[in-house]
Coordinates of C-alpha atoms in Angstrom, one line a residue:
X1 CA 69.8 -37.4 -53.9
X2 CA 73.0 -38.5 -52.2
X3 CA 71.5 -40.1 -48.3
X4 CA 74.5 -39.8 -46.0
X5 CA 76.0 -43.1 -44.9
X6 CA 74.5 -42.5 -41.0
X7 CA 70.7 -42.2 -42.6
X8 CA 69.4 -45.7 -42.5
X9 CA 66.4 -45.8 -45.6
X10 CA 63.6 -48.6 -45.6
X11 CA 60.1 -49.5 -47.5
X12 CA 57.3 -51.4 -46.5
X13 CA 54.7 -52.3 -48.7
X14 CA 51.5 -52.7 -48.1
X15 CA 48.1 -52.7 -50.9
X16 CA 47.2 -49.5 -49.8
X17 CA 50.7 -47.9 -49.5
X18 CA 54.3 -48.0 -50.2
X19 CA 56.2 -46.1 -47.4
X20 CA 59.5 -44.8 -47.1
X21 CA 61.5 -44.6 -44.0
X22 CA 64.5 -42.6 -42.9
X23 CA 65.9 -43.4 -39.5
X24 CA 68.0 -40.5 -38.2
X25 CA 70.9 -40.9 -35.4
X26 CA 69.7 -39.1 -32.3
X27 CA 72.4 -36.5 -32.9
X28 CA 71.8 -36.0 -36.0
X29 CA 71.7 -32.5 -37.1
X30 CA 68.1 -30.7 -37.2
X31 CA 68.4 -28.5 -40.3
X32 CA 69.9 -31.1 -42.3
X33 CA 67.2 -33.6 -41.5
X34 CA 64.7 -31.0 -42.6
X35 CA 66.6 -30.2 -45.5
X36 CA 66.9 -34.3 -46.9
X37 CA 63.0 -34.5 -45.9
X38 CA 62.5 -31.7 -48.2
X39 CA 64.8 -32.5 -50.9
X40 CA 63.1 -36.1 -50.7
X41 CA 59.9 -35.1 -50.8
X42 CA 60.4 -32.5 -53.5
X43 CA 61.9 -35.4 -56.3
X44 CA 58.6 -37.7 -54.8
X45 CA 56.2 -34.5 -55.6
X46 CA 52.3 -35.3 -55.6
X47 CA 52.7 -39.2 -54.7
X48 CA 53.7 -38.3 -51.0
X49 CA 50.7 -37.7 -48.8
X50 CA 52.0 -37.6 -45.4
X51 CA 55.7 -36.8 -43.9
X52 CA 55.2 -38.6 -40.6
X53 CA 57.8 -37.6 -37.6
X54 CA 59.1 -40.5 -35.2
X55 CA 56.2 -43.3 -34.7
X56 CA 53.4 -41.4 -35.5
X57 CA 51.7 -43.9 -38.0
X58 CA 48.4 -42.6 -37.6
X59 CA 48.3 -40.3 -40.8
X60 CA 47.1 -42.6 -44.1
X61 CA 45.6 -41.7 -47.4
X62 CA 42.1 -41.9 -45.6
X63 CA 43.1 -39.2 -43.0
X64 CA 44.8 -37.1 -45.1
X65 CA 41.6 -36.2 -47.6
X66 CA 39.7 -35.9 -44.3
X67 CA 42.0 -33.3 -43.3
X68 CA 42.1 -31.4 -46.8
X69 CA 38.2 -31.8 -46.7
X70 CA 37.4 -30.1 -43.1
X71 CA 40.5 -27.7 -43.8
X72 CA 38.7 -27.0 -47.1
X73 CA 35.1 -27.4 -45.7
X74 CA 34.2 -28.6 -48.3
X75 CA 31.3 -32.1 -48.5
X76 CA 31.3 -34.6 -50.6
X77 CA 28.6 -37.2 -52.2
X78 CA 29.6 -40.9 -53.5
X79 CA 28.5 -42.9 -56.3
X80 CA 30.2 -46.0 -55.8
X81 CA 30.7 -49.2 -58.1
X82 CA 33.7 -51.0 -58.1
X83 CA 35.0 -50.1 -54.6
X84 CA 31.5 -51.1 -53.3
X85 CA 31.4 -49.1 -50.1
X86 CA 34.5 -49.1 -49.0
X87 CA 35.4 -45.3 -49.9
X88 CA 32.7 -44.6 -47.5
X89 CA 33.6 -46.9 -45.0
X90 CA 37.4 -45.4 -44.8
X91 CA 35.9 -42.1 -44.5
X92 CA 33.4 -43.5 -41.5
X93 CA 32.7 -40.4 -39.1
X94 CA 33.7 -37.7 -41.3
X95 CA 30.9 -35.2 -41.3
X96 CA 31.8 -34.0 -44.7
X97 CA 30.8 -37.0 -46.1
X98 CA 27.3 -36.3 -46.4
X99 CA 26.0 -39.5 -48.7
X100 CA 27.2 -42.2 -50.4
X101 CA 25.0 -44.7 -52.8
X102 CA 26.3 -48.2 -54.0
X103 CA 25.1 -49.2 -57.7
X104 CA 26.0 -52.9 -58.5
X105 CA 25.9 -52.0 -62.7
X106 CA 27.7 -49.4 -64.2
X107 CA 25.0 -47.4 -66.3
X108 CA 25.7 -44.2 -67.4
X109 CA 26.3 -41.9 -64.5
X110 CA 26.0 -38.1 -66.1
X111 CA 22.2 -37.8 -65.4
X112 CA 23.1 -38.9 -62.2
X113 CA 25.7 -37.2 -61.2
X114 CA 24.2 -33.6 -62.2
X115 CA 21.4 -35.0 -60.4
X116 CA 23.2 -35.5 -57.2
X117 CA 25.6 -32.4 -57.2
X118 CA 22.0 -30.4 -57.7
X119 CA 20.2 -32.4 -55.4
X120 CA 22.4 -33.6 -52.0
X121 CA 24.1 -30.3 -50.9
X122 CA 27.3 -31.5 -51.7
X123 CA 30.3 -29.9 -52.8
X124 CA 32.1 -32.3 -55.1
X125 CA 30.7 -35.6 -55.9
X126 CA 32.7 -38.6 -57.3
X127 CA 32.2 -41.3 -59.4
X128 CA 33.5 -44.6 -60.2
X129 CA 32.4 -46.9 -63.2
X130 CA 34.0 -49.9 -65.0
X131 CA 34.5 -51.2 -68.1
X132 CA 33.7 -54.3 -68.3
X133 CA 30.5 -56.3 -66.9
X134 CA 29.4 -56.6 -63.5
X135 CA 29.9 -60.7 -63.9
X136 CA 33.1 -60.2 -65.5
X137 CA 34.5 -57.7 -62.1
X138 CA 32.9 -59.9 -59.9
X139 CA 33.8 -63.4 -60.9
X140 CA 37.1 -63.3 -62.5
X141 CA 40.5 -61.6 -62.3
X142 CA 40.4 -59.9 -65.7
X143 CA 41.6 -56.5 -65.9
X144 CA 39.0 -53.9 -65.7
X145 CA 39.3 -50.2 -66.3
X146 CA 38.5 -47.9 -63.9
X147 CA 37.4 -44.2 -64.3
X148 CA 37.2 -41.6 -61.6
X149 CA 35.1 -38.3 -62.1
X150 CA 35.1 -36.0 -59.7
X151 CA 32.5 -33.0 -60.3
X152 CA 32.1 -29.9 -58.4
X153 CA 30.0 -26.1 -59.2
X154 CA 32.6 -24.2 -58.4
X155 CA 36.1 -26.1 -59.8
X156 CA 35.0 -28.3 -62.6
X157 CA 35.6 -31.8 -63.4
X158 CA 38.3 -34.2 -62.9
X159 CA 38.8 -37.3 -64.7
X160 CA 41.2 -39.9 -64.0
X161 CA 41.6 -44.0 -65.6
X162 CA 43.6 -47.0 -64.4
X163 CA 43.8 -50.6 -64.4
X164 CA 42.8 -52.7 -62.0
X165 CA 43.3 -56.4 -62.2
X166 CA 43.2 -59.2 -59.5
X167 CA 40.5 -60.5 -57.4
X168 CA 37.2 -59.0 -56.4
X169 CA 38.5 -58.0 -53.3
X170 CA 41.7 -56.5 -54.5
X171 CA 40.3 -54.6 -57.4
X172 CA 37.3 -53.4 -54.3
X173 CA 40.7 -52.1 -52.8
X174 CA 42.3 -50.6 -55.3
X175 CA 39.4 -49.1 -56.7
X176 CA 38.6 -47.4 -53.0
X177 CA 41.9 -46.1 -52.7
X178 CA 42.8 -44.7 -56.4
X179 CA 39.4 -42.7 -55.6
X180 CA 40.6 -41.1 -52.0
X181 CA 43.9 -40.6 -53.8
X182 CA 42.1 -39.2 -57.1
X183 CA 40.2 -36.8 -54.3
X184 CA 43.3 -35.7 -52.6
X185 CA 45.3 -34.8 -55.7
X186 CA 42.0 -32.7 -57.1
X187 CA 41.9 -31.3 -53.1
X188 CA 45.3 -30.3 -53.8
X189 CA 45.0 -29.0 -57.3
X190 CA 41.8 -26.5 -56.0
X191 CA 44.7 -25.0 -53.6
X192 CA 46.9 -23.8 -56.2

């Protein structure tokens, strides 16, 4: 992608994001800004979640599956482990979201995630377990592996692994995001 030489490009980094910036001239023609976004967005593919216009920061990884949810209407139930509440707590308000359970140990989750997906009304319900012991996540920075099921009646299952290393906190982070992002992606994939 060749950027002409009066497009200014930027990052910022953040745990939760990496955003791109493009900052236009005022007179800078319409149609071909359209036509760089696209292009741009096209090589990025899946990993871009929002295309945000002028200094509307407002749409995140968090907003974005709560759009694809209501737009969907589809609910969802949590088991959470490693991200210890905060999946829940980005999706805070969202009336899709209609329960979400913390379990401190990682025991085997298929009894209960049939159980929930029968029992709570939910559409999709997702699941996130650890490799490693509970003392090990909590008190060190050891890398831990991290799987992501999502399971719904009508679309199947989706499973997803990564890494997560760091402190509690961070891994709590990562752990919370790489399951909205799992979400959106499977969101995305029911579309096609």
């Amino acid at each position: 992608i060749v950027i002409p030489p009066t497009v200014q490009l930027g990052f910022r980094a953040a745990l939760n994001e990496v955003q791109t910036k493009l900052l236009f001239a005022p007179d800078y023609p319409e149609l071909e800004r359209l036509a760089l976004l696209n292009q741009i967005n096209a090589k990025l593919g899946e990993a871009v979640f929002a295309t945000i216009e002028g200094n509307d920061d407002d749409t995140d990884l968090a907003a974005t599956v709560q759009q694809l949810m209501a737009s969907k209407g589809l609910s969802l139930a949590l088991i959470e482990t490693a991200s210890q509440g905060m999946m829940a707590a980005l999706c805070a308000g969202a009336n899709w979201l209609l329960s979400s359970q913390y379990q401190a140990d990682c025991q085997p989750l298929t009894e209960t995630l049939n159980a929930l997906l029968a029992h709570s009304g939910a559409d999709i319900v997702l699941s996130q377990s650890y490799s490693e012991t509970r003392d090990t996540f909590i008190n060190s920075d050891y890398s831990v592996e991290l799987t992501t099921v999502i399971i719904t009646a009508q679309h199947g299952s989706f499973t997803a692994r990564t890494r997560l290393a760091g402190t509690t906190k961070r891994k709590q982070t990562q752990a919370a995001l790489f399951g909205l992002d799992c979400l959106r992606r499977f969101l995305l994939a029911c579309s096609e």
